[in-house]
XYZ file of C-alpha atoms in Angstrom:
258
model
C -88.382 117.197 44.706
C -85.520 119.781 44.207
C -84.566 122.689 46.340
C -84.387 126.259 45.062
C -84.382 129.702 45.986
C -86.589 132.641 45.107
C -85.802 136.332 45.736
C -88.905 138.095 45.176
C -88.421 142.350 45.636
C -89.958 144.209 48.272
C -90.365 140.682 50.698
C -87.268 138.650 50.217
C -85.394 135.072 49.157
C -87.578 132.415 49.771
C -85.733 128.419 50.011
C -88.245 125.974 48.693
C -88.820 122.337 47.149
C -90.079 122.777 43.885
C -91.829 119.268 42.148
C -90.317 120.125 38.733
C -87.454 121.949 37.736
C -89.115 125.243 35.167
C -89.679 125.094 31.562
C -87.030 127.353 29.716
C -90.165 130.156 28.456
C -90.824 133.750 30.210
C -91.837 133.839 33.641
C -95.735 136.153 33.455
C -96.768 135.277 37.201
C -95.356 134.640 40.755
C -97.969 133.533 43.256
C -96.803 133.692 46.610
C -99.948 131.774 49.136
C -100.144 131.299 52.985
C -102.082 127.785 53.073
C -104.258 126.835 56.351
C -101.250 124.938 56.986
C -98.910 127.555 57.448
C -97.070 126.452 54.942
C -96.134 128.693 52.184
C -96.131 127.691 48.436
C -94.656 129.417 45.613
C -96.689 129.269 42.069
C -94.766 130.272 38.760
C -96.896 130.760 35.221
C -94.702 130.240 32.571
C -95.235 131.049 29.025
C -93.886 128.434 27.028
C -94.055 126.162 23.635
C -95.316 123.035 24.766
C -93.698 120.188 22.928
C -96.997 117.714 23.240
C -97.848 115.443 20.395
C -100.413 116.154 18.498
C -103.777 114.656 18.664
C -104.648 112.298 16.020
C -107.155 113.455 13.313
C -110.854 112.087 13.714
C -110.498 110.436 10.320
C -107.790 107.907 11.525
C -109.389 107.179 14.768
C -110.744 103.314 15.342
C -113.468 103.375 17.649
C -111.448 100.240 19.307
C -108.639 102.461 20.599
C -110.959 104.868 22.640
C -113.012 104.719 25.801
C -116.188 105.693 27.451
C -116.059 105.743 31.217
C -118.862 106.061 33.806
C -117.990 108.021 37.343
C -119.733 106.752 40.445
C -119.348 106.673 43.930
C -119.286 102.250 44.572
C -116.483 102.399 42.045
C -115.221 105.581 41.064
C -114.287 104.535 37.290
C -116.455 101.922 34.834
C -114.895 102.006 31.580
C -116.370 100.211 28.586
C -113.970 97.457 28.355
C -115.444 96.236 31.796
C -112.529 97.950 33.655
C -113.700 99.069 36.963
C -111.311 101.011 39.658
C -112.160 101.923 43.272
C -112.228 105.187 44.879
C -109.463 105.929 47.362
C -109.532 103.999 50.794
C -110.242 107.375 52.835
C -110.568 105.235 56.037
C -107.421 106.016 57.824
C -107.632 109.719 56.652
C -111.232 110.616 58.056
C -109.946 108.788 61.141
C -106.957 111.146 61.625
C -109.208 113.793 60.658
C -111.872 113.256 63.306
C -109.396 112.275 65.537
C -107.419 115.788 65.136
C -111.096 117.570 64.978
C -111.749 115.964 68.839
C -108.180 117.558 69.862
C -109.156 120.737 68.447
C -112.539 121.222 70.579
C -110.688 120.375 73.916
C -108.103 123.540 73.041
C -109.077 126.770 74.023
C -109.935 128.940 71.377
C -107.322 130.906 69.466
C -105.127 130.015 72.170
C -101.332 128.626 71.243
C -102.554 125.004 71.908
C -105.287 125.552 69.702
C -103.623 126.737 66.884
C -101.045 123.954 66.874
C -103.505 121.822 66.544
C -105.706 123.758 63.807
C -102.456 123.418 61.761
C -102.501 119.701 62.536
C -106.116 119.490 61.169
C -105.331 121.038 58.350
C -102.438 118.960 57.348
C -104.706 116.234 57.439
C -107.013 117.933 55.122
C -104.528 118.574 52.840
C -102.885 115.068 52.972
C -106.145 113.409 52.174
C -106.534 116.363 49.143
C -103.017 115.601 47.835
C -104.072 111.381 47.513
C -106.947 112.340 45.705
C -104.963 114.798 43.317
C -102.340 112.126 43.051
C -104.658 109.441 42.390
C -106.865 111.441 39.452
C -103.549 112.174 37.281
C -101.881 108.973 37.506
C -105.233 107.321 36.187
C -105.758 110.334 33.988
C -102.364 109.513 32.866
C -102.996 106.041 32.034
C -105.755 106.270 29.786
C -104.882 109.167 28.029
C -101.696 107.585 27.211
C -103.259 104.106 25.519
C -106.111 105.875 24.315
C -106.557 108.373 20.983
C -109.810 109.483 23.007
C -111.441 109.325 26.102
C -115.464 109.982 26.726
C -116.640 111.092 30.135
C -119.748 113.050 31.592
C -120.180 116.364 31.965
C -121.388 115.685 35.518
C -122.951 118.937 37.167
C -121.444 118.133 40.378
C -122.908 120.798 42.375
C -126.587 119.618 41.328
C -125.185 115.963 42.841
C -124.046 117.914 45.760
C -127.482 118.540 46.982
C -129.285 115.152 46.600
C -129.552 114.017 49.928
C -127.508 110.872 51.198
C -124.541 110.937 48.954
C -123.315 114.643 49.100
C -120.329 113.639 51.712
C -119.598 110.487 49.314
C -119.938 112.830 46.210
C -118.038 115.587 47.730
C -115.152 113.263 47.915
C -114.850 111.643 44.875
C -114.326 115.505 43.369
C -115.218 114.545 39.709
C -114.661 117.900 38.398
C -111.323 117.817 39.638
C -110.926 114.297 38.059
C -112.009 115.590 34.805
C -109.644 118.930 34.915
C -107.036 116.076 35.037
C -108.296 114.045 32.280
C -108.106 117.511 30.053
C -104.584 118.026 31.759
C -102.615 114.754 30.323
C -105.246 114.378 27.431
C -103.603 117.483 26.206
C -99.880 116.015 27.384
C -100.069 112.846 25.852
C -102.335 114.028 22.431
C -105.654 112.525 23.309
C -108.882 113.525 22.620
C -110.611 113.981 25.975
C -114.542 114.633 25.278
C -117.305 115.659 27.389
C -121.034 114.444 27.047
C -124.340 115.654 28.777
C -125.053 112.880 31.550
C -128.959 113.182 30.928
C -130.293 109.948 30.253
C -126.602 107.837 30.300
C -128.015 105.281 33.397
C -131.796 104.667 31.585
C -130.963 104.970 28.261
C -129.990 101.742 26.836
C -126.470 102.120 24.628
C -127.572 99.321 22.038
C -130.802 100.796 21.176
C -131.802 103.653 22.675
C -134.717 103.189 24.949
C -135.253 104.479 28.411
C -135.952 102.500 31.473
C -135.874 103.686 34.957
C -133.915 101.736 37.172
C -133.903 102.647 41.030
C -130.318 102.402 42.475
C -130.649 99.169 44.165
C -130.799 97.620 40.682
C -127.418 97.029 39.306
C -128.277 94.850 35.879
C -129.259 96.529 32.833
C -132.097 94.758 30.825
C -133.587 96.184 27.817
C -137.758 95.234 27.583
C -137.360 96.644 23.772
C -134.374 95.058 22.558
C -133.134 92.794 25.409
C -130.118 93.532 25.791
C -128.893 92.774 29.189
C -125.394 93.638 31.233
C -124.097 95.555 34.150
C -125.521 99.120 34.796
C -122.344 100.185 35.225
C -121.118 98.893 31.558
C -124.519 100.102 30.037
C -123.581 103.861 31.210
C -120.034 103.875 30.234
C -120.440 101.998 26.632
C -123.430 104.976 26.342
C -121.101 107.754 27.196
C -118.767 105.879 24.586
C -121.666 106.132 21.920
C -122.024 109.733 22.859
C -118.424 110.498 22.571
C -117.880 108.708 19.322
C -121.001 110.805 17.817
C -119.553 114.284 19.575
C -116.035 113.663 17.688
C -117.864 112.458 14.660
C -115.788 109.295 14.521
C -118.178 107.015 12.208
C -118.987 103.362 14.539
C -120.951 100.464 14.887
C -123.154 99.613 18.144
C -120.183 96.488 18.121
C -117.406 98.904 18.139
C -118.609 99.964 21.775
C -117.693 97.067 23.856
């Protein structure tokens, strides 16, 4: 990061390290935000001509250089070339965080000790935040770089929020913020990033269609109408492929998936 100062009127010059240096384009907004952690941040808007390739045309798309990928919790990312990517190691960050929660019941309340260590708390809050962001725009990054277009759900996350047994696990994985990402360097690096309705993507079977319900605890995908049989995982994501494909209007066959 670089350092730079900001004189705003009426409140004053402001030192600060900024993570990029501005786009040359007209400054509309200056955001100025007290965070839990007492630390202050400075947000600029600028209005500016993006120089971002442009997306390629549906017409010259090959089905082969696009991807469907299925969010979980077990593994945050199965794509439907058989990729599959964990979710963050949070273990040494819940640790801190319980371990900084403990401190914080021992203080008296709103009492100097006790606000030290709120501000403690919440820098662990917002360190374990920060991975996450980190983590969803480097792998947004790397797809939408290789890829002309990538296929995800449109997961209605606080539905998922209320099932009971996952919402903590769910919570964390913050797919809507992994999505906003996706659309972020999709529209950076001139892919298509495409949305589907989730309904259906773990029955339905991507080769022909049919739905069979499959309890959690069954991770294999088998097919009693047409057979087909692979990972559960791999069935969702090369479904959310075939949904993509269809949204976009790209023209495929079922062997174009995999």
């Amino acid at each position: 990061p670089g350092h730079a100062t900001v004189t705003l009127s009426k409140i004053g010059t402001f030192h600060l390290n900024y993570h990029r240096p501005l786009p040359n384009g007209k400054i509309t907004q200056v955001i100025l935000k007290k965070q839990k952690t007492s630390d202050w941040t400075v947000s600029v808007n600028v209005k500016y001509d993006a120089d971002y390739p442009e997306k390629p045309s549906v017409d010259s798309i090959d089905p082969e250089n696009t991807v469907g990928i299925d969010l979980g919790i077990t593994k945050f990312i199965h794509d439907s070339t058989g990729r599959a990517i964990l979710p963050l190691d949070e273990d040494e960050d819940r640790e801190r965080i319980e371990k900084r929660h403990r401190a914080i019941s021992r203080k008296e309340y709103e009492s100097k000790n006790w606000n030290k260590a709120r501000k403690r708390l919440s820098k662990a809050y917002a360190r374990l935040t920060n991975r996450w962001d980190d983590f969803y725009e480097k792998l947004a990054h790397d797809y939408t770089l290789v890829n002309d277009a990538v296929f995800l759900e449109d997961l209605d996350v606080a539905g998922l929020l209320q099932q009971k047994g996952h919402s903590r696990n769910i919570s964390s994985m913050s797919w809507r913020r992994a999505i906003q990402a996706f659309q972020r360097q999709g529209a950076k690096n001139g892919c298509h990033v495409i949305l589907v309705p989730p309904e259906g993507t773990t029955k339905r079977c991507s080769k022909c269609g049919v739905e069979t319900e499959k309890p959690l605890w069954i991770r294999e995908h088998y097919c009693p109408a047409c057979g087909f049989t692979t990972d559960r995982d791999m069935n969702s994501a090369l479904e959310v492929k075939r949904l993509g494909l269809e949204k976009l209007g790209v023209e495929f066959e079922w062997s174009d998936l995999g």
